CSV table of C-alpha atoms in Angstrom, one decimal:
chain,number,residue,atom,x,y,z
A,1487,UNK,CA,105.2,14.2,-103.2
A,1488,UNK,CA,108.9,14.1,-103.9
A,1489,UNK,CA,108.9,15.6,-107.3
A,1490,UNK,CA,106.9,18.5,-106.0
A,1491,UNK,CA,109.5,18.8,-103.3
A,1492,UNK,CA,112.3,18.9,-105.7
A,1493,UNK,CA,110.6,21.6,-107.9
A,1494,UNK,CA,110.7,24.0,-104.7
A,1495,UNK,CA,114.4,23.5,-104.6
A,1496,UNK,CA,115.0,24.5,-108.5
A,1497,UNK,CA,116.3,28.1,-107.3
A,1498,UNK,CA,119.8,28.8,-108.3
A,1499,UNK,CA,119.9,31.3,-105.3
A,1500,UNK,CA,119.8,28.5,-102.7
A,1501,UNK,CA,123.6,28.0,-101.5
A,1502,UNK,CA,124.5,25.0,-98.9
A,1503,UNK,CA,127.2,26.2,-96.7
A,1504,UNK,CA,128.8,23.2,-94.9
A,1505,UNK,CA,131.2,24.0,-92.0
A,1506,UNK,CA,133.9,21.7,-91.6
A,1507,UNK,CA,136.4,23.2,-89.4
A,1508,UNK,CA,135.8,21.4,-86.0
A,1509,UNK,CA,138.2,19.6,-84.2
A,1510,UNK,CA,137.5,17.1,-81.6
A,1511,UNK,CA,138.3,14.0,-79.7
A,1512,UNK,CA,135.0,12.5,-78.3
A,1513,UNK,CA,135.2,9.7,-80.7
A,1514,UNK,CA,138.6,8.8,-79.9
A,1515,UNK,CA,140.8,6.8,-80.6
A,1516,UNK,CA,139.4,7.1,-84.0
A,1517,UNK,CA,138.9,10.9,-83.9
A,1518,UNK,CA,141.8,12.9,-83.2
A,1519,UNK,CA,142.8,16.7,-83.1
A,1520,UNK,CA,144.1,16.3,-86.6
A,1521,UNK,CA,141.4,13.9,-87.8
A,1522,UNK,CA,138.1,14.9,-86.4
A,1523,UNK,CA,134.9,12.9,-86.5
A,1524,UNK,CA,133.4,14.4,-90.0
A,1525,UNK,CA,136.3,12.6,-91.7
A,1526,UNK,CA,135.5,9.2,-90.1
A,1527,UNK,CA,133.4,6.4,-91.8
A,1528,UNK,CA,130.9,5.0,-88.9
A,1529,UNK,CA,128.6,2.9,-90.9
A,1530,UNK,CA,128.3,0.1,-93.3
A,1531,UNK,CA,128.1,2.5,-96.2
A,1532,UNK,CA,131.7,3.4,-95.8
A,1533,UNK,CA,130.9,7.0,-96.2
A,1534,UNK,CA,132.1,9.6,-93.8
A,1535,UNK,CA,130.0,12.1,-91.9
A,1536,UNK,CA,131.1,14.9,-94.3
A,1537,UNK,CA,130.4,12.8,-97.4
A,1538,UNK,CA,127.0,12.0,-96.0
A,1539,UNK,CA,126.3,15.7,-95.2
A,1540,UNK,CA,127.0,16.5,-99.0
A,1541,UNK,CA,124.8,13.8,-100.1
A,1542,UNK,CA,122.0,15.4,-98.1
A,1543,UNK,CA,122.0,18.8,-99.7
A,1544,UNK,CA,122.1,17.2,-103.4
A,1545,UNK,CA,118.6,18.0,-103.8
A,1546,UNK,CA,118.7,21.5,-102.1
A,1547,UNK,CA,121.7,23.0,-103.9
A,1548,UNK,CA,123.3,22.3,-107.3
A,1549,UNK,CA,127.1,21.4,-107.3
A,1550,UNK,CA,127.8,25.2,-108.2
A,1551,UNK,CA,125.9,26.3,-105.1
A,1552,UNK,CA,127.7,24.0,-102.6
A,1553,UNK,CA,130.3,25.6,-100.6
A,1554,UNK,CA,132.5,24.3,-97.7
A,1555,UNK,CA,134.2,26.3,-95.0
A,1556,UNK,CA,137.4,24.7,-93.3
A,1557,UNK,CA,140.4,25.6,-91.5
A,1558,UNK,CA,143.8,25.7,-93.5
A,1559,UNK,CA,145.0,22.6,-91.6
A,1560,UNK,CA,142.1,20.5,-92.8
A,1561,UNK,CA,142.1,21.6,-96.4
A,1562,UNK,CA,143.9,18.5,-97.7
A,1563,UNK,CA,141.5,16.1,-95.7
A,1564,UNK,CA,138.6,17.8,-97.2
A,1565,UNK,CA,139.7,17.8,-100.8
A,1566,UNK,CA,140.5,14.0,-100.3
A,1567,UNK,CA,136.8,13.3,-99.4
A,1568,UNK,CA,134.7,15.7,-101.5
A,1569,UNK,CA,135.3,14.5,-105.0
A,1570,UNK,CA,133.6,16.9,-107.5
A,1571,UNK,CA,130.6,17.5,-105.2
A,1572,UNK,CA,131.7,20.7,-103.9
A,1573,UNK,CA,132.1,24.0,-105.9
A,1574,UNK,CA,134.1,26.1,-103.6
A,1575,UNK,CA,136.2,25.8,-100.4
A,1576,UNK,CA,136.5,28.7,-98.1
A,1577,UNK,CA,139.8,28.4,-96.3
A,1578,UNK,CA,140.1,30.0,-92.9
A,1579,UNK,CA,143.7,30.7,-91.8
A,1580,UNK,CA,142.9,29.0,-88.4
A,1581,UNK,CA,139.5,28.0,-86.9
A,1582,UNK,CA,137.8,30.7,-84.9
A,1583,UNK,CA,134.4,29.1,-84.1
A,1584,UNK,CA,131.2,29.6,-86.4
A,1585,UNK,CA,130.8,33.4,-86.4
A,1586,UNK,CA,133.9,34.3,-88.3
A,1587,UNK,CA,133.6,31.4,-90.6
A,1588,UNK,CA,129.8,32.1,-91.3
A,1589,UNK,CA,130.5,35.9,-91.7
A,1590,UNK,CA,133.6,35.4,-94.1
A,1591,UNK,CA,131.6,33.2,-96.3
A,1592,UNK,CA,128.5,35.5,-96.1
A,1593,UNK,CA,130.8,38.4,-97.3
A,1594,UNK,CA,132.3,36.3,-100.1
A,1595,UNK,CA,128.7,35.2,-101.3
A,1596,UNK,CA,127.6,39.0,-101.3
A,1597,UNK,CA,130.2,39.5,-104.0
A,1598,UNK,CA,128.9,36.6,-106.0
A,1599,UNK,CA,125.1,36.5,-105.5
A,1600,UNK,CA,123.7,39.2,-103.1
A,1601,UNK,CA,120.2,37.8,-103.6
A,1602,UNK,CA,121.3,34.3,-102.3
A,1603,UNK,CA,119.9,32.2,-99.5
A,1604,UNK,CA,122.3,30.6,-97.2
A,1605,UNK,CA,121.4,27.2,-95.9
A,1606,UNK,CA,124.3,26.5,-93.1
A,1607,UNK,CA,124.9,23.0,-92.0
A,1608,UNK,CA,127.5,21.3,-90.0
A,1609,UNK,CA,129.6,18.4,-91.3
A,1610,UNK,CA,129.6,16.1,-88.5
A,1611,UNK,CA,126.0,15.5,-87.5
A,1612,UNK,CA,123.8,12.6,-88.3
A,1613,UNK,CA,120.6,13.0,-89.8
A,1614,UNK,CA,118.1,10.3,-90.7
A,1615,UNK,CA,115.0,10.7,-93.0
A,1616,UNK,CA,116.5,12.8,-95.5
A,1617,UNK,CA,113.1,13.7,-97.3
A,1618,UNK,CA,111.8,14.9,-93.8
A,1619,UNK,CA,115.2,16.9,-93.7
A,1620,UNK,CA,114.5,18.4,-97.1
A,1621,UNK,CA,110.9,19.4,-96.1
A,1622,UNK,CA,112.1,21.1,-92.8
A,1623,UNK,CA,114.8,23.1,-94.9
A,1624,UNK,CA,112.2,24.3,-97.5
A,1625,UNK,CA,110.0,25.4,-94.5
A,1626,UNK,CA,113.1,27.3,-93.2
A,1627,UNK,CA,113.7,28.7,-96.8
A,1628,UNK,CA,110.0,30.0,-97.1
A,1629,UNK,CA,110.5,32.0,-93.7
A,1630,UNK,CA,113.9,33.4,-94.8
A,1631,UNK,CA,112.4,34.6,-97.9
A,1632,UNK,CA,110.5,36.9,-95.7
A,1633,UNK,CA,113.4,38.3,-94.1
A,1634,UNK,CA,113.6,36.1,-91.0
A,1635,UNK,CA,116.7,34.4,-89.5
A,1636,UNK,CA,115.6,31.0,-89.3
A,1637,UNK,CA,117.2,28.3,-87.0
A,1638,UNK,CA,116.0,24.5,-86.8
A,1639,UNK,CA,115.1,23.1,-83.5
A,1640,UNK,CA,115.1,19.5,-82.5
A,1641,UNK,CA,112.6,17.9,-80.2
A,1642,UNK,CA,114.4,16.9,-77.1
A,1643,UNK,CA,114.3,13.2,-76.3
A,1644,UNK,CA,116.0,13.6,-72.8
A,1645,UNK,CA,117.1,16.6,-70.6
A,1646,UNK,CA,120.6,17.1,-72.2
A,1647,UNK,CA,123.0,19.5,-70.8
A,1648,UNK,CA,125.5,19.6,-73.8
A,1649,UNK,CA,123.2,21.5,-76.3
A,1650,UNK,CA,121.7,24.9,-76.3
A,1651,UNK,CA,117.8,25.3,-76.3
A,1652,UNK,CA,115.4,27.3,-78.1
A,1653,UNK,CA,112.4,28.8,-76.4
A,1654,UNK,CA,109.4,28.6,-79.0
A,1655,UNK,CA,107.2,31.6,-79.1
A,1656,UNK,CA,104.1,32.2,-81.4
A,1657,UNK,CA,103.0,30.0,-84.4
A,1658,UNK,CA,103.9,31.5,-87.9
A,1659,UNK,CA,102.5,30.7,-91.3
A,1660,UNK,CA,104.6,30.2,-94.4
A,1661,UNK,CA,105.0,34.0,-94.9
A,1662,UNK,CA,106.2,34.5,-91.1
A,1663,UNK,CA,102.9,36.0,-90.0
A,1664,UNK,CA,101.7,35.1,-86.6
A,1665,UNK,CA,98.8,32.6,-86.7
A,1666,UNK,CA,95.7,33.7,-84.9
A,1667,UNK,CA,93.8,30.8,-82.8
A,1668,UNK,CA,91.2,30.7,-85.6
A,1669,UNK,CA,93.7,30.1,-88.4
A,1670,UNK,CA,95.7,27.9,-86.2
A,1671,UNK,CA,92.7,25.4,-86.1
A,1672,UNK,CA,92.9,25.3,-89.9
A,1673,UNK,CA,96.5,24.9,-90.7
A,1674,UNK,CA,99.7,23.8,-89.4
A,1675,UNK,CA,102.2,26.3,-88.3
A,1676,UNK,CA,105.3,26.5,-90.6
A,1677,UNK,CA,107.7,27.7,-87.7
A,1678,UNK,CA,107.6,29.7,-84.6
A,1679,UNK,CA,108.9,33.1,-83.3
A,1680,UNK,CA,111.7,32.5,-80.7
A,1681,UNK,CA,111.1,33.7,-77.3
A,1682,UNK,CA,114.6,33.2,-76.1
A,1683,UNK,CA,117.8,31.3,-76.6
A,1684,UNK,CA,119.4,29.5,-73.6
A,1685,UNK,CA,122.9,28.3,-73.3
A,1686,UNK,CA,123.7,24.9,-72.0
A,1687,UNK,CA,121.7,24.5,-68.8
A,1688,UNK,CA,122.5,22.6,-65.7
A,1689,UNK,CA,120.5,19.4,-65.2
A,1690,UNK,CA,117.5,21.0,-63.1
A,1691,UNK,CA,117.0,23.7,-65.7
A,1692,UNK,CA,117.2,21.0,-68.5
A,1693,UNK,CA,114.6,19.0,-66.9
A,1694,UNK,CA,112.4,22.0,-66.5
A,1695,UNK,CA,112.8,23.0,-70.1
A,1696,UNK,CA,111.6,19.3,-71.2
A,1697,UNK,CA,108.5,19.5,-68.8
A,1698,UNK,CA,107.4,22.8,-70.4
A,1699,UNK,CA,107.4,21.4,-73.8
A,1700,UNK,CA,108.3,24.7,-75.3
A,1701,UNK,CA,111.9,24.1,-75.7
A,1702,UNK,CA,114.1,22.6,-78.5
A,1703,UNK,CA,117.6,21.7,-79.0
A,1704,UNK,CA,119.5,24.2,-81.0
A,1705,UNK,CA,120.9,22.1,-83.8
A,1706,UNK,CA,123.2,24.8,-85.4
A,1707,UNK,CA,121.4,24.7,-88.7
A,1708,UNK,CA,120.6,28.2,-89.9
A,1709,UNK,CA,118.8,29.7,-93.2
A,1710,UNK,CA,118.6,33.2,-94.0
A,1711,UNK,CA,119.1,35.6,-97.0
A,1712,UNK,CA,122.5,36.4,-97.4
A,1713,UNK,CA,122.0,40.3,-98.0
A,1714,UNK,CA,119.6,40.5,-95.2
A,1715,UNK,CA,122.2,38.7,-92.8
A,1716,UNK,CA,125.1,40.9,-93.9
A,1717,UNK,CA,123.2,44.3,-93.3
A,1718,UNK,CA,122.0,42.9,-89.6
A,1719,UNK,CA,125.6,41.6,-89.0
A,1720,UNK,CA,127.2,44.7,-89.9
A,1721,UNK,CA,124.9,46.7,-87.6
A,1722,UNK,CA,125.4,44.3,-84.6
A,1723,UNK,CA,129.2,43.6,-85.1
A,1724,UNK,CA,130.4,46.7,-87.2
A,1725,UNK,CA,134.1,46.2,-86.1
A,1726,UNK,CA,133.9,42.6,-87.2
A,1727,UNK,CA,132.2,43.3,-90.4
A,1728,UNK,CA,134.7,46.0,-91.3
A,1729,UNK,CA,137.6,43.6,-90.8
A,1730,UNK,CA,136.1,41.0,-92.9
A,1731,UNK,CA,135.4,43.5,-95.5
A,1732,UNK,CA,139.2,44.5,-95.7
A,1733,UNK,CA,140.2,40.8,-96.2
A,1734,UNK,CA,142.2,39.8,-99.3
A,1735,UNK,CA,144.4,37.2,-100.2
A,1736,UNK,CA,147.5,38.7,-98.8
A,1737,UNK,CA,146.2,39.9,-95.3
A,1738,UNK,CA,143.7,37.2,-94.4
A,1739,UNK,CA,145.9,35.5,-91.9
A,1740,UNK,CA,146.7,38.7,-90.0
A,1741,UNK,CA,143.1,40.1,-90.0
A,1742,UNK,CA,141.6,36.9,-89.2
A,1743,UNK,CA,143.7,36.8,-86.0
A,1744,UNK,CA,141.7,40.0,-84.8
A,1745,UNK,CA,138.2,38.5,-85.1
A,1746,UNK,CA,136.8,37.2,-81.8
A,1747,UNK,CA,136.7,33.4,-81.4
A,1748,UNK,CA,132.9,33.2,-80.9
A,1749,UNK,CA,130.0,31.1,-82.1
A,1750,UNK,CA,127.4,32.6,-84.4
A,1751,UNK,CA,124.6,32.0,-81.7
A,1752,UNK,CA,126.4,34.5,-79.4
A,1753,UNK,CA,127.8,37.0,-81.8
A,1754,UNK,CA,124.7,37.4,-83.9
A,1755,UNK,CA,121.6,35.1,-83.5
A,1756,UNK,CA,120.9,36.0,-79.7
A,1757,UNK,CA,121.4,39.8,-80.4
A,1758,UNK,CA,118.9,40.2,-83.2
A,1759,UNK,CA,115.1,40.3,-83.6
A,1760,UNK,CA,113.2,38.6,-86.6
A,1761,UNK,CA,114.4,35.2,-85.5
A,1762,UNK,CA,112.1,32.1,-86.3
A,1763,UNK,CA,112.5,28.4,-85.5
A,1764,UNK,CA,111.3,25.6,-87.6
A,1765,UNK,CA,111.0,22.2,-85.6
A,1766,UNK,CA,112.8,19.4,-87.2
A,1767,UNK,CA,110.9,16.5,-88.7
A,1768,UNK,CA,113.8,14.3,-88.9
A,1769,UNK,CA,116.0,12.3,-86.5
A,1770,UNK,CA,119.3,14.3,-85.6
A,1771,UNK,CA,122.3,13.3,-83.5
A,1772,UNK,CA,125.3,15.4,-83.0
A,1773,UNK,CA,127.4,12.0,-82.8
A,1774,UNK,CA,129.0,13.2,-79.6
A,1775,UNK,CA,130.0,9.7,-78.1
A,1776,UNK,CA,130.3,6.0,-79.0
A,1777,UNK,CA,126.8,5.2,-77.5
A,1778,UNK,CA,125.5,7.8,-80.2
A,1779,UNK,CA,127.5,6.0,-83.1
A,1780,UNK,CA,125.3,2.8,-82.1
A,1781,UNK,CA,122.0,4.7,-82.1
A,1782,UNK,CA,122.7,6.4,-85.4
A,1783,UNK,CA,124.4,3.8,-87.9
A,1784,UNK,CA,123.3,0.4,-89.0
A,1785,UNK,CA,123.2,-2.7,-86.7
A,1786,UNK,CA,123.2,-6.1,-87.1
A,1787,UNK,CA,120.7,-8.6,-86.1
A,1788,UNK,CA,122.0,-8.6,-82.5
A,1789,UNK,CA,122.1,-4.9,-82.4
A,1790,UNK,CA,125.8,-4.3,-82.9
A,1791,UNK,CA,127.4,-1.5,-85.0
A,1792,UNK,CA,130.6,-3.0,-86.4
A,1793,UNK,CA,133.4,-1.8,-88.8
A,1794,UNK,CA,136.7,-3.2,-89.9
A,1795,UNK,CA,138.3,-6.4,-89.6
A,1796,UNK,CA,136.3,-7.7,-86.5
A,1797,UNK,CA,134.7,-11.1,-85.3
A,1798,UNK,CA,131.7,-11.1,-82.8
A,1799,UNK,CA,130.3,-14.1,-80.9
A,1800,UNK,CA,127.5,-14.0,-78.5
A,1801,UNK,CA,127.8,-10.3,-78.3
A,1802,UNK,CA,124.9,-7.7,-78.4
A,1803,UNK,CA,124.0,-4.2,-78.3
A,1804,UNK,CA,127.6,-3.0,-78.8
A,1805,UNK,CA,129.9,-0.9,-80.9
A,1806,UNK,CA,133.0,-2.5,-82.5
A,1807,UNK,CA,135.2,-0.5,-84.8
A,1808,UNK,CA,138.8,-1.3,-85.8
A,1809,UNK,CA,140.9,0.8,-88.2
A,1810,UNK,CA,144.0,-1.3,-87.1
A,1811,UNK,CA,144.4,-4.9,-85.7
A,1812,UNK,CA,142.0,-7.7,-85.9
A,1813,UNK,CA,139.4,-7.5,-83.1
A,1814,UNK,CA,137.5,-10.4,-81.6
A,1815,UNK,CA,134.8,-9.8,-79.0
A,1816,UNK,CA,133.1,-12.7,-77.5
A,1817,UNK,CA,130.2,-12.9,-74.8
A,1818,UNK,CA,129.9,-9.1,-74.1
A,1819,UNK,CA,126.9,-6.8,-74.2
A,1820,UNK,CA,126.7,-3.1,-74.3
A,1821,UNK,CA,130.2,-2.4,-74.6
A,1822,UNK,CA,132.4,-0.4,-77.2
A,1823,UNK,CA,135.7,-1.7,-78.4
A,1824,UNK,CA,137.5,0.6,-80.6
A,1825,UNK,CA,141.0,0.1,-81.9
A,1826,UNK,CA,143.3,2.2,-84.1
A,1827,UNK,CA,146.6,1.4,-85.1
A,1828,UNK,CA,148.3,2.9,-81.9
A,1829,UNK,CA,145.6,2.9,-79.4
A,1830,UNK,CA,142.5,0.8,-78.1
A,1831,UNK,CA,139.5,1.7,-76.2
A,1832,UNK,CA,137.3,-0.8,-74.4
A,1833,UNK,CA,134.3,0.4,-72.0
A,1834,UNK,CA,130.6,0.1,-71.1
A,1835,UNK,CA,128.5,2.0,-73.6
A,1836,UNK,CA,127.1,3.8,-70.7
A,1837,UNK,CA,130.5,5.2,-69.7
A,1838,UNK,CA,131.1,6.8,-73.3
A,1839,UNK,CA,131.3,10.4,-71.5
A,1840,UNK,CA,134.3,9.3,-69.8
A,1841,UNK,CA,136.2,9.1,-72.9
A,1842,UNK,CA,137.1,12.7,-71.9
A,1843,UNK,CA,138.9,11.4,-68.8
A,1844,UNK,CA,141.1,9.6,-71.0
A,1845,UNK,CA,141.7,12.7,-73.1
A,1846,UNK,CA,142.8,14.7,-70.1
A,1847,UNK,CA,145.3,11.8,-69.0
A,1848,UNK,CA,146.8,11.8,-72.7
A,1849,UNK,CA,147.1,15.6,-72.6
A,1850,UNK,CA,149.8,15.4,-69.8
A,1851,UNK,CA,151.1,11.9,-70.5
A,1852,UNK,CA,151.3,11.0,-74.1
A,1853,UNK,CA,149.7,14.0,-76.1
A,1854,UNK,CA,151.0,12.7,-79.6
A,1855,UNK,CA,147.9,10.2,-79.0
A,1856,UNK,CA,145.6,13.2,-79.5
């Protein structure tokens, strides 16, 4: 099974594009604006989210087809972590969301290999079941070969209000054809057409989405032919495409400022037809909180996720990380204790979303800690 799967990826036209320009503080105090979560090691393997992402595409793209996109301010951080596992780094003068990043990369790829297929991934997500991930990407590639723009959808596990949603349409076969009821009884769909995209909903809408069983979370994983994308993007966003086509080594900073700061979903995906969705067959998490860290990474026999110089006694189902002082936690359950050299966070895990209130406080009182 595995050897058969690997044979399907033996194609020099498949490029893995890793987006690594994000900045965030949801895993404060370890993640900072200048040191976002993709550069943090959260598990026992001591690999960062970025390094785990690179590991994940090893069977999909050879080294010469692995590209990374990041902002200029994160270039050194990226280079310190990627070893020789990435062939090319696309440097944005400044982070301007995913639409400019993906479009710039697509245009550069058009010059190198216009017949390529782009597999676009975030650098800061946790994905378990790598073999299942590879199969999902292979399904997406097969649909993309038929000029579909493919997104990967995640089966919701709760009515989340922090993700966009994809409304599934009709079932598709491996060539992107709609499956008739008769054929559907004989074969498993490779993917689905997309009926609609929904931006982050309120709680009531999210609960309704879950009840219908027709909606998936939008994981921000995209697969398409480079040339097909560029032709469509140039039609939908002609001014942005012209700006990108005019970029050279001397004017990139000046031109890039003129590009709208907008995600690819809004700038392109939601405005085009021929969009398909492949439901994920793997566990996915955007690692957006300390409670998510416990869910995603290794736990000891007491259900604790630990890292750094720490000692735990009679402590269960907790997250204890230190990149600074020695930390001892005794007789606690369901807590996060996170220490860096200059800050400490202690909270119940079910209050993880309230880290943003600490961030709001620091923005006015002590911004150097961000």
